Amino acid sequence: MVEWLTSEGLVPYEVALAEMEARVAAIHEGRADEMIWLLEHPPLYTAGTSAKPADLTDPDRFPVHVAGRGGQYTYHGPGQRVAYVMLDLNKRGRDVRAFVGRLEAWIIAALAEFNVRGEIRDGRVGVWVARPDKARNPDGSLREDKIAAIGVKLRRWVSFHGLSVNVEPDLSHFDGIVPCGIREHGVTSLVDLGLPVTMADLDAALHRTFGAAF
């Protein structure tokens, strides 16, 4: 049984981290069900375990939190759906690579509900979309923009942190970091792609497609 929780308003990062820590412990001890927590944060940057100081280009713009998850710098803020994924991999298979692959497949399936083709790339974490509407790269290849980020942590094989999908955030807020350490590509959102998608629309798509991935 997976419990789904959707929080209204903007959840402070410290509050979310404390709640995740408590829930992960309870799941491991058999006192609580697995959970998917959907929320939004106020504007902030998080630093994963591989974050490089040089990639924080505007350190005074928003609060910076050390996340403890895998990955580098990322942005969270209004208009971005964060899904914290607290699942017990003791029951679902102790395979980190397969787990990340399932998260990617889940995002791709949810985006497909809006006729958006999300793709993954070797060496680049997250989900990407091709941008034939934009000028090509200097080598002639299609430009690609990131629409979703993934960063997870496992404790006793229970996962936390998770993923974020850009619905309609202020994309200029990403300018204070090098998102996930990748300088050659940009960031996009469902609304930036010209789709009038709401947070509720994305939530419904995430609900519908979860079972096929997990």
mmCIF file with all atom_site columns, N, CA and C in Angstrom, residues 128-195:
data_model
loop_
_atom_site.group_PDB
_atom_site.id
_atom_site.type_symbol
_atom_site.label_atom_id
_atom_site.label_alt_id
_atom_site.label_comp_id
_atom_site.label_asym_id
_atom_site.label_entity_id
_atom_site.label_seq_id
_atom_site.pdbx_PDB_ins_code
_atom_site.Cartn_x
_atom_site.Cartn_y
_atom_site.Cartn_z
_atom_site.occupancy
_atom_site.B_iso_or_equiv
_atom_site.pdbx_formal_charge
_atom_site.auth_seq_id
_atom_site.auth_comp_id
_atom_site.auth_asym_id
_atom_site.auth_atom_id
_atom_site.pdbx_PDB_model_num
ATOM 1   N N  . TRP A 1 128 ? 14.744 14.858 -20.445 1.00 0.00 ? 128 TRP A N  1
ATOM 2   C CA . TRP A 1 128 ? 15.016 15.931 -21.402 1.00 0.00 ? 128 TRP A CA 1
ATOM 3   C C  . TRP A 1 128 ? 13.985 15.924 -22.530 1.00 0.00 ? 128 TRP A C  1
ATOM 4   N N  . VAL A 1 129 ? 13.816 17.094 -23.146 1.00 0.00 ? 129 VAL A N  1
ATOM 5   C CA . VAL A 1 129 ? 12.952 17.196 -24.326 1.00 0.00 ? 129 VAL A CA 1
ATOM 6   C C  . VAL A 1 129 ? 13.730 17.905 -25.435 1.00 0.00 ? 129 VAL A C  1
ATOM 7   N N  . ALA A 1 130 ? 13.576 17.422 -26.644 1.00 0.00 ? 130 ALA A N  1
ATOM 8   C CA . ALA A 1 130 ? 14.191 18.061 -27.803 1.00 0.00 ? 130 ALA A CA 1
ATOM 9   C C  . ALA A 1 130 ? 13.448 19.342 -28.128 1.00 0.00 ? 130 ALA A C  1
ATOM 10  N N  . ARG A 1 131 ? 14.185 20.359 -28.606 1.00 0.00 ? 131 ARG A N  1
ATOM 11  C CA . ARG A 1 131 ? 13.595 21.657 -28.916 1.00 0.00 ? 131 ARG A CA 1
ATOM 12  C C  . ARG A 1 131 ? 13.841 22.040 -30.376 1.00 0.00 ? 131 ARG A C  1
ATOM 13  N N  . PRO A 1 132 ? 13.106 21.428 -31.308 1.00 0.00 ? 132 PRO A N  1
ATOM 14  C CA . PRO A 1 132 ? 13.280 21.792 -32.715 1.00 0.00 ? 132 PRO A CA 1
ATOM 15  C C  . PRO A 1 132 ? 12.844 23.224 -33.014 1.00 0.00 ? 132 PRO A C  1
ATOM 16  N N  . ASP A 1 133 ? 12.110 23.837 -32.075 1.00 0.00 ? 133 ASP A N  1
ATOM 17  C CA . ASP A 1 133 ? 11.664 25.221 -32.250 1.00 0.00 ? 133 ASP A CA 1
ATOM 18  C C  . ASP A 1 133 ? 12.759 26.232 -31.946 1.00 0.00 ? 133 ASP A C  1
ATOM 19  N N  . LYS A 1 134 ? 13.886 25.776 -31.421 1.00 0.00 ? 134 LYS A N  1
ATOM 20  C CA . LYS A 1 134 ? 14.976 26.680 -31.066 1.00 0.00 ? 134 LYS A CA 1
ATOM 21  C C  . LYS A 1 134 ? 16.163 26.476 -31.999 1.00 0.00 ? 134 LYS A C  1
ATOM 22  N N  . ALA A 1 135 ? 17.048 27.469 -31.994 1.00 0.00 ? 135 ALA A N  1
ATOM 23  C CA . ALA A 1 135 ? 18.238 27.382 -32.847 1.00 0.00 ? 135 ALA A CA 1
ATOM 24  C C  . ALA A 1 135 ? 19.056 26.156 -32.460 1.00 0.00 ? 135 ALA A C  1
ATOM 25  N N  . ARG A 1 136 ? 19.618 25.507 -33.455 1.00 0.00 ? 136 ARG A N  1
ATOM 26  C CA . ARG A 1 136 ? 20.399 24.301 -33.202 1.00 0.00 ? 136 ARG A CA 1
ATOM 27  C C  . ARG A 1 136 ? 21.716 24.646 -32.505 1.00 0.00 ? 136 ARG A C  1
ATOM 28  N N  . ASN A 1 137 ? 22.304 23.632 -31.915 1.00 0.00 ? 137 ASN A N  1
ATOM 29  C CA . ASN A 1 137 ? 23.615 23.782 -31.296 1.00 0.00 ? 137 ASN A CA 1
ATOM 30  C C  . ASN A 1 137 ? 24.671 24.051 -32.362 1.00 0.00 ? 137 ASN A C  1
ATOM 31  N N  . PRO A 1 138 ? 25.837 24.569 -31.965 1.00 0.00 ? 138 PRO A N  1
ATOM 32  C CA . PRO A 1 138 ? 26.885 24.860 -32.955 1.00 0.00 ? 138 PRO A CA 1
ATOM 33  C C  . PRO A 1 138 ? 27.278 23.665 -33.809 1.00 0.00 ? 138 PRO A C  1
ATOM 34  N N  . ASP A 1 139 ? 27.141 22.450 -33.274 1.00 0.00 ? 139 ASP A N  1
ATOM 35  C CA . ASP A 1 139 ? 27.503 21.268 -34.065 1.00 0.00 ? 139 ASP A CA 1
ATOM 36  C C  . ASP A 1 139 ? 26.351 20.776 -34.947 1.00 0.00 ? 139 ASP A C  1
ATOM 37  N N  . GLY A 1 140 ? 25.240 21.534 -34.949 1.00 0.00 ? 140 GLY A N  1
ATOM 38  C CA . GLY A 1 140 ? 24.113 21.175 -35.796 1.00 0.00 ? 140 GLY A CA 1
ATOM 39  C C  . GLY A 1 140 ? 23.084 20.276 -35.142 1.00 0.00 ? 140 GLY A C  1
ATOM 40  N N  . SER A 1 141 ? 23.362 19.802 -33.946 1.00 0.00 ? 141 SER A N  1
ATOM 41  C CA . SER A 1 141 ? 22.412 18.917 -33.262 1.00 0.00 ? 141 SER A CA 1
ATOM 42  C C  . SER A 1 141 ? 21.257 19.714 -32.669 1.00 0.00 ? 141 SER A C  1
ATOM 43  N N  . LEU A 1 142 ? 20.154 19.015 -32.436 1.00 0.00 ? 142 LEU A N  1
ATOM 44  C CA . LEU A 1 142 ? 18.995 19.664 -31.835 1.00 0.00 ? 142 LEU A CA 1
ATOM 45  C C  . LEU A 1 142 ? 19.310 20.108 -30.422 1.00 0.00 ? 142 LEU A C  1
ATOM 46  N N  . ARG A 1 143 ? 18.763 21.251 -30.060 1.00 0.00 ? 143 ARG A N  1
ATOM 47  C CA . ARG A 1 143 ? 18.875 21.682 -28.677 1.00 0.00 ? 143 ARG A CA 1
ATOM 48  C C  . ARG A 1 143 ? 17.975 20.810 -27.807 1.00 0.00 ? 143 ARG A C  1
ATOM 49  N N  . GLU A 1 144 ? 18.428 20.553 -26.586 1.00 0.00 ? 144 GLU A N  1
ATOM 50  C CA . GLU A 1 144 ? 17.641 19.788 -25.627 1.00 0.00 ? 144 GLU A CA 1
ATOM 51  C C  . GLU A 1 144 ? 17.564 20.561 -24.319 1.00 0.00 ? 144 GLU A C  1
ATOM 52  N N  . ASP A 1 145 ? 16.388 20.594 -23.730 1.00 0.00 ? 145 ASP A N  1
ATOM 53  C CA . ASP A 1 145 ? 16.186 21.268 -22.450 1.00 0.00 ? 145 ASP A CA 1
ATOM 54  C C  . ASP A 1 145 ? 15.717 20.270 -21.408 1.00 0.00 ? 145 ASP A C  1
ATOM 55  N N  . LYS A 1 146 ? 16.114 20.510 -20.175 1.00 0.00 ? 146 LYS A N  1
ATOM 56  C CA . LYS A 1 146 ? 15.734 19.628 -19.073 1.00 0.00 ? 146 LYS A CA 1
ATOM 57  C C  . LYS A 1 146 ? 14.368 20.032 -18.528 1.00 0.00 ? 146 LYS A C  1
ATOM 58  N N  . ILE A 1 147 ? 13.496 19.056 -18.348 1.00 0.00 ? 147 ILE A N  1
ATOM 59  C CA . ILE A 1 147 ? 12.173 19.322 -17.816 1.00 0.00 ? 147 ILE A CA 1
ATOM 60  C C  . ILE A 1 147 ? 11.946 18.669 -16.458 1.00 0.00 ? 147 ILE A C  1
ATOM 61  N N  . ALA A 1 148 ? 12.771 17.703 -16.091 1.00 0.00 ? 148 ALA A N  1
ATOM 62  C CA . ALA A 1 148 ? 12.603 17.011 -14.813 1.00 0.00 ? 148 ALA A CA 1
ATOM 63  C C  . ALA A 1 148 ? 13.956 16.589 -14.264 1.00 0.00 ? 148 ALA A C  1
ATOM 64  N N  . ALA A 1 149 ? 14.082 16.683 -12.941 1.00 0.00 ? 149 ALA A N  1
ATOM 65  C CA . ALA A 1 149 ? 15.320 16.310 -12.254 1.00 0.00 ? 149 ALA A CA 1
ATOM 66  C C  . ALA A 1 149 ? 15.055 15.135 -11.319 1.00 0.00 ? 149 ALA A C  1
ATOM 67  N N  . ILE A 1 150 ? 16.095 14.355 -11.077 1.00 0.00 ? 150 ILE A N  1
ATOM 68  C CA . ILE A 1 150 ? 16.010 13.205 -10.175 1.00 0.00 ? 150 ILE A CA 1
ATOM 69  C C  . ILE A 1 150 ? 17.200 13.251 -9.218  1.00 0.00 ? 150 ILE A C  1
ATOM 70  N N  . GLY A 1 151 ? 16.925 13.049 -7.949  1.00 0.00 ? 151 GLY A N  1
ATOM 71  C CA . GLY A 1 151 ? 17.977 12.942 -6.940  1.00 0.00 ? 151 GLY A CA 1
ATOM 72  C C  . GLY A 1 151 ? 17.453 12.136 -5.766  1.00 0.00 ? 151 GLY A C  1
ATOM 73  N N  . VAL A 1 152 ? 18.061 11.003 -5.482  1.00 0.00 ? 152 VAL A N  1
ATOM 74  C CA . VAL A 1 152 ? 17.522 10.114 -4.453  1.00 0.00 ? 152 VAL A CA 1
ATOM 75  C C  . VAL A 1 152 ? 18.600 9.758  -3.426  1.00 0.00 ? 152 VAL A C  1
ATOM 76  N N  . LYS A 1 153 ? 18.117 9.294  -2.296  1.00 0.00 ? 153 LYS A N  1
ATOM 77  C CA . LYS A 1 153 ? 18.972 8.781  -1.238  1.00 0.00 ? 153 LYS A CA 1
ATOM 78  C C  . LYS A 1 153 ? 18.315 7.531  -0.680  1.00 0.00 ? 153 LYS A C  1
ATOM 79  N N  . LEU A 1 154 ? 19.111 6.586  -0.264  1.00 0.00 ? 154 LEU A N  1
ATOM 80  C CA . LEU A 1 154 ? 18.593 5.365  0.341   1.00 0.00 ? 154 LEU A CA 1
ATOM 81  C C  . LEU A 1 154 ? 19.130 5.227  1.756   1.00 0.00 ? 154 LEU A C  1
ATOM 82  N N  . ARG A 1 155 ? 18.262 4.844  2.667   1.00 0.00 ? 155 ARG A N  1
ATOM 83  C CA . ARG A 1 155 ? 18.672 4.522  4.025   1.00 0.00 ? 155 ARG A CA 1
ATOM 84  C C  . ARG A 1 155 ? 18.070 3.179  4.389   1.00 0.00 ? 155 ARG A C  1
ATOM 85  N N  . ARG A 1 156 ? 18.938 2.194  4.615   1.00 0.00 ? 156 ARG A N  1
ATOM 86  C CA . ARG A 1 156 ? 18.484 0.830  4.889   1.00 0.00 ? 156 ARG A CA 1
ATOM 87  C C  . ARG A 1 156 ? 17.527 0.362  3.791   1.00 0.00 ? 156 ARG A C  1
ATOM 88  N N  . TRP A 1 157 ? 17.838 0.799  2.579   1.00 0.00 ? 157 TRP A N  1
ATOM 89  C CA . TRP A 1 157 ? 17.085 0.436  1.372   1.00 0.00 ? 157 TRP A CA 1
ATOM 90  C C  . TRP A 1 157 ? 15.666 1.014  1.329   1.00 0.00 ? 157 TRP A C  1
ATOM 91  N N  . VAL A 1 158 ? 15.422 2.055  2.100   1.00 0.00 ? 158 VAL A N  1
ATOM 92  C CA . VAL A 1 158 ? 14.193 2.838  1.942   1.00 0.00 ? 158 VAL A CA 1
ATOM 93  C C  . VAL A 1 158 ? 14.586 4.160  1.283   1.00 0.00 ? 158 VAL A C  1
ATOM 94  N N  . SER A 1 159 ? 13.887 4.536  0.223   1.00 0.00 ? 159 SER A N  1
ATOM 95  C CA . SER A 1 159 ? 14.258 5.714  -0.555  1.00 0.00 ? 159 SER A CA 1
ATOM 96  C C  . SER A 1 159 ? 13.635 6.977  0.024   1.00 0.00 ? 159 SER A C  1
ATOM 97  N N  . PHE A 1 160 ? 14.333 8.079  -0.202  1.00 0.00 ? 160 PHE A N  1
ATOM 98  C CA . PHE A 1 160 ? 13.699 9.384  -0.013  1.00 0.00 ? 160 PHE A CA 1
ATOM 99  C C  . PHE A 1 160 ? 14.355 10.403 -0.923  1.00 0.00 ? 160 PHE A C  1
ATOM 100 N N  . HIS A 1 161 ? 13.907 11.661 -0.814  1.00 0.00 ? 161 HIS A N  1
ATOM 101 C CA . HIS A 1 161 ? 14.067 12.659 -1.870  1.00 0.00 ? 161 HIS A CA 1
ATOM 102 C C  . HIS A 1 161 ? 13.307 12.106 -3.096  1.00 0.00 ? 161 HIS A C  1
ATOM 103 N N  . GLY A 1 162 ? 13.721 12.387 -4.315  1.00 0.00 ? 162 GLY A N  1
ATOM 104 C CA . GLY A 1 162 ? 12.925 11.867 -5.424  1.00 0.00 ? 162 GLY A CA 1
ATOM 105 C C  . GLY A 1 162 ? 13.106 12.633 -6.712  1.00 0.00 ? 162 GLY A C  1
ATOM 106 N N  . LEU A 1 163 ? 12.066 13.361 -7.139  1.00 0.00 ? 163 LEU A N  1
ATOM 107 C CA . LEU A 1 163 ? 12.088 13.986 -8.460  1.00 0.00 ? 163 LEU A CA 1
ATOM 108 C C  . LEU A 1 163 ? 11.344 15.307 -8.431  1.00 0.00 ? 163 LEU A C  1
ATOM 109 N N  . SER A 1 164 ? 11.583 16.103 -9.472  1.00 0.00 ? 164 SER A N  1
ATOM 110 C CA . SER A 1 164 ? 10.837 17.345 -9.669  1.00 0.00 ? 164 SER A CA 1
ATOM 111 C C  . SER A 1 164 ? 10.541 17.515 -11.146 1.00 0.00 ? 164 SER A C  1
ATOM 112 N N  . VAL A 1 165 ? 9.343  18.007 -11.438 1.00 0.00 ? 165 VAL A N  1
ATOM 113 C CA . VAL A 1 165 ? 8.911  18.256 -12.812 1.00 0.00 ? 165 VAL A CA 1
ATOM 114 C C  . VAL A 1 165 ? 8.508  19.720 -12.926 1.00 0.00 ? 165 VAL A C  1
ATOM 115 N N  . ASN A 1 166 ? 9.029  20.394 -13.929 1.00 0.00 ? 166 ASN A N  1
ATOM 116 C CA . ASN A 1 166 ? 8.724  21.809 -14.125 1.00 0.00 ? 166 ASN A CA 1
ATOM 117 C C  . ASN A 1 166 ? 7.373  21.974 -14.824 1.00 0.00 ? 166 ASN A C  1
ATOM 118 N N  . VAL A 1 167 ? 6.411  22.506 -14.105 1.00 0.00 ? 167 VAL A N  1
ATOM 119 C CA . VAL A 1 167 ? 5.101  22.806 -14.683 1.00 0.00 ? 167 VAL A CA 1
ATOM 120 C C  . VAL A 1 167 ? 5.089  24.250 -15.178 1.00 0.00 ? 167 VAL A C  1
ATOM 121 N N  . GLU A 1 168 ? 5.244  25.205 -14.250 1.00 0.00 ? 168 GLU A N  1
ATOM 122 C CA . GLU A 1 168 ? 5.314  26.608 -14.640 1.00 0.00 ? 168 GLU A CA 1
ATOM 123 C C  . GLU A 1 168 ? 6.153  27.402 -13.635 1.00 0.00 ? 168 GLU A C  1
ATOM 124 N N  . PRO A 1 169 ? 7.382  26.998 -13.383 1.00 0.00 ? 169 PRO A N  1
ATOM 125 C CA . PRO A 1 169 ? 8.234  27.803 -12.503 1.00 0.00 ? 169 PRO A CA 1
ATOM 126 C C  . PRO A 1 169 ? 8.791  29.006 -13.251 1.00 0.00 ? 169 PRO A C  1
ATOM 127 N N  . ASP A 1 170 ? 9.345  29.946 -12.523 1.00 0.00 ? 170 ASP A N  1
ATOM 128 C CA . ASP A 1 170 ? 10.081 31.051 -13.126 1.00 0.00 ? 170 ASP A CA 1
ATOM 129 C C  . ASP A 1 170 ? 11.434 30.498 -13.559 1.00 0.00 ? 170 ASP A C  1
ATOM 130 N N  . LEU A 1 171 ? 11.598 30.287 -14.855 1.00 0.00 ? 171 LEU A N  1
ATOM 131 C CA . LEU A 1 171 ? 12.819 29.640 -15.346 1.00 0.00 ? 171 LEU A CA 1
ATOM 132 C C  . LEU A 1 171 ? 14.064 30.482 -15.123 1.00 0.00 ? 171 LEU A C  1
ATOM 133 N N  . SER A 1 172 ? 13.902 31.788 -14.919 1.00 0.00 ? 172 SER A N  1
ATOM 134 C CA . SER A 1 172 ? 15.073 32.619 -14.653 1.00 0.00 ? 172 SER A CA 1
ATOM 135 C C  . SER A 1 172 ? 15.699 32.283 -13.303 1.00 0.00 ? 172 SER A C  1
ATOM 136 N N  . HIS A 1 173 ? 14.935 31.629 -12.418 1.00 0.00 ? 173 HIS A N  1
ATOM 137 C CA . HIS A 1 173 ? 15.471 31.261 -11.114 1.00 0.00 ? 173 HIS A CA 1
ATOM 138 C C  . HIS A 1 173 ? 16.560 30.192 -11.218 1.00 0.00 ? 173 HIS A C  1
ATOM 139 N N  . PHE A 1 174 ? 16.592 29.490 -12.339 1.00 0.00 ? 174 PHE A N  1
ATOM 140 C CA . PHE A 1 174 ? 17.654 28.495 -12.541 1.00 0.00 ? 174 PHE A CA 1
ATOM 141 C C  . PHE A 1 174 ? 18.993 29.155 -12.866 1.00 0.00 ? 174 PHE A C  1
ATOM 142 N N  . ASP A 1 175 ? 18.983 30.463 -13.145 1.00 0.00 ? 175 ASP A N  1
ATOM 143 C CA . ASP A 1 175 ? 20.204 31.137 -13.575 1.00 0.00 ? 175 ASP A CA 1
ATOM 144 C C  . ASP A 1 175 ? 21.249 31.242 -12.474 1.00 0.00 ? 175 ASP A C  1
ATOM 145 N N  . GLY A 1 176 ? 20.861 31.051 -11.214 1.00 0.00 ? 176 GLY A N  1
ATOM 146 C CA . GLY A 1 176 ? 21.808 31.174 -10.126 1.00 0.00 ? 176 GLY A CA 1
ATOM 147 C C  . GLY A 1 176 ? 22.666 29.945 -9.906  1.00 0.00 ? 176 GLY A C  1
ATOM 148 N N  . ILE A 1 177 ? 22.421 28.893 -10.679 1.00 0.00 ? 177 ILE A N  1
ATOM 149 C CA . ILE A 1 177 ? 23.198 27.655 -10.570 1.00 0.00 ? 177 ILE A CA 1
ATOM 150 C C  . ILE A 1 177 ? 23.482 27.130 -11.977 1.00 0.00 ? 177 ILE A C  1
ATOM 151 N N  . VAL A 1 178 ? 24.370 26.170 -12.044 1.00 0.00 ? 178 VAL A N  1
ATOM 152 C CA . VAL A 1 178 ? 24.493 25.339 -13.240 1.00 0.00 ? 178 VAL A CA 1
ATOM 153 C C  . VAL A 1 178 ? 23.689 24.086 -12.937 1.00 0.00 ? 178 VAL A C  1
ATOM 154 N N  . PRO A 1 179 ? 22.466 23.982 -13.459 1.00 0.00 ? 179 PRO A N  1
ATOM 155 C CA . PRO A 1 179 ? 21.588 22.880 -13.050 1.00 0.00 ? 179 PRO A CA 1
ATOM 156 C C  . PRO A 1 179 ? 22.224 21.515 -13.309 1.00 0.00 ? 179 PRO A C  1
ATOM 157 N N  . CYS A 1 180 ? 22.393 20.761 -12.234 1.00 0.00 ? 180 CYS A N  1
ATOM 158 C CA . CYS A 1 180 ? 22.961 19.406 -12.319 1.00 0.00 ? 180 CYS A CA 1
ATOM 159 C C  . CYS A 1 180 ? 24.341 19.390 -12.962 1.00 0.00 ? 180 CYS A C  1
ATOM 160 N N  . GLY A 1 181 ? 25.035 20.541 -12.938 1.00 0.00 ? 181 GLY A N  1
ATOM 161 C CA . GLY A 1 181 ? 26.386 20.621 -13.455 1.00 0.00 ? 181 GLY A CA 1
ATOM 162 C C  . GLY A 1 181 ? 26.486 20.628 -14.967 1.00 0.00 ? 181 GLY A C  1
ATOM 163 N N  . ILE A 1 182 ? 25.373 20.845 -15.669 1.00 0.00 ? 182 ILE A N  1
ATOM 164 C CA . ILE A 1 182 ? 25.367 20.768 -17.136 1.00 0.00 ? 182 ILE A CA 1
ATOM 165 C C  . ILE A 1 182 ? 25.207 22.172 -17.712 1.00 0.00 ? 182 ILE A C  1
ATOM 166 N N  . ARG A 1 183 ? 26.247 22.652 -18.364 1.00 0.00 ? 183 ARG A N  1
ATOM 167 C CA . ARG A 1 183 ? 26.251 24.012 -18.899 1.00 0.00 ? 183 ARG A CA 1
ATOM 168 C C  . ARG A 1 183 ? 25.749 24.100 -20.337 1.00 0.00 ? 183 ARG A C  1
ATOM 169 N N  . GLU A 1 184 ? 25.774 22.970 -21.050 1.00 0.00 ? 184 GLU A N  1
ATOM 170 C CA . GLU A 1 184 ? 25.540 23.019 -22.494 1.00 0.00 ? 184 GLU A CA 1
ATOM 171 C C  . GLU A 1 184 ? 24.058 23.020 -22.871 1.00 0.00 ? 184 GLU A C  1
ATOM 172 N N  . HIS A 1 185 ? 23.171 22.803 -21.902 1.00 0.00 ? 185 HIS A N  1
ATOM 173 C CA . HIS A 1 185 ? 21.763 22.674 -22.222 1.00 0.00 ? 185 HIS A CA 1
ATOM 174 C C  . HIS A 1 185 ? 20.930 23.528 -21.281 1.00 0.00 ? 185 HIS A C  1
ATOM 175 N N  . GLY A 1 186 ? 19.690 23.814 -21.704 1.00 0.00 ? 186 GLY A N  1
ATOM 176 C CA . GLY A 1 186 ? 18.832 24.693 -20.938 1.00 0.00 ? 186 GLY A CA 1
ATOM 177 C C  . GLY A 1 186 ? 17.800 23.950 -20.108 1.00 0.00 ? 186 GLY A C  1
ATOM 178 N N  . VAL A 1 187 ? 16.851 24.720 -19.606 1.00 0.00 ? 187 VAL A N  1
ATOM 179 C CA . VAL A 1 187 ? 15.776 24.203 -18.768 1.00 0.00 ? 187 VAL A CA 1
ATOM 180 C C  . VAL A 1 187 ? 14.455 24.662 -19.356 1.00 0.00 ? 187 VAL A C  1
ATOM 181 N N  . THR A 1 188 ? 13.446 23.801 -19.283 1.00 0.00 ? 188 THR A N  1
ATOM 182 C CA . THR A 1 188 ? 12.134 24.150 -19.806 1.00 0.00 ? 188 THR A CA 1
ATOM 183 C C  . THR A 1 188 ? 11.063 23.688 -18.828 1.00 0.00 ? 188 THR A C  1
ATOM 184 N N  . SER A 1 189 ? 9.813  23.948 -19.197 1.00 0.00 ? 189 SER A N  1
ATOM 185 C CA . SER A 1 189 ? 8.663  23.534 -18.387 1.00 0.00 ? 189 SER A CA 1
ATOM 186 C C  . SER A 1 189 ? 7.521  23.196 -19.326 1.00 0.00 ? 189 SER A C  1
ATOM 187 N N  . LEU A 1 190 ? 6.488  22.586 -18.783 1.00 0.00 ? 190 LEU A N  1
ATOM 188 C CA . LEU A 1 190 ? 5.322  22.259 -19.619 1.00 0.00 ? 190 LEU A CA 1
ATOM 189 C C  . LEU A 1 190 ? 4.697  23.513 -20.203 1.00 0.00 ? 190 LEU A C  1
ATOM 190 N N  . VAL A 1 191 ? 4.583  24.562 -19.413 1.00 0.00 ? 191 VAL A N  1
ATOM 191 C CA . VAL A 1 191 ? 3.989  25.803 -19.927 1.00 0.00 ? 191 VAL A CA 1
ATOM 192 C C  . VAL A 1 191 ? 4.937  26.469 -20.920 1.00 0.00 ? 191 VAL A C  1
ATOM 193 N N  . ASP A 1 192 ? 6.242  26.402 -20.680 1.00 0.00 ? 192 ASP A N  1
ATOM 194 C CA . ASP A 1 192 ? 7.208  26.956 -21.625 1.00 0.00 ? 192 ASP A CA 1
ATOM 195 C C  . ASP A 1 192 ? 7.116  26.255 -22.971 1.00 0.00 ? 192 ASP A C  1
ATOM 196 N N  . LEU A 1 193 ? 6.722  24.987 -22.967 1.00 0.00 ? 193 LEU A N  1
ATOM 197 C CA . LEU A 1 193 ? 6.528  24.239 -24.218 1.00 0.00 ? 193 LEU A CA 1
ATOM 198 C C  . LEU A 1 193 ? 5.208  24.588 -24.898 1.00 0.00 ? 193 LEU A C  1
ATOM 199 N N  . GLY A 1 194 ? 4.440  25.492 -24.305 1.00 0.00 ? 194 GLY A N  1
ATOM 200 C CA . GLY A 1 194 ? 3.188  25.927 -24.911 1.00 0.00 ? 194 GLY A CA 1
ATOM 201 C C  . GLY A 1 194 ? 1.971  25.138 -24.480 1.00 0.00 ? 194 GLY A C  1
ATOM 202 N N  . LEU A 1 195 ? 2.101  24.388 -23.389 1.00 0.00 ? 195 LEU A N  1
ATOM 203 C CA . LEU A 1 195 ? 1.001  23.537 -22.936 1.00 0.00 ? 195 LEU A CA 1
ATOM 204 C C  . LEU A 1 195 ? 0.349  24.132 -21.690 1.00 0.00 ? 195 LEU A C  1
#
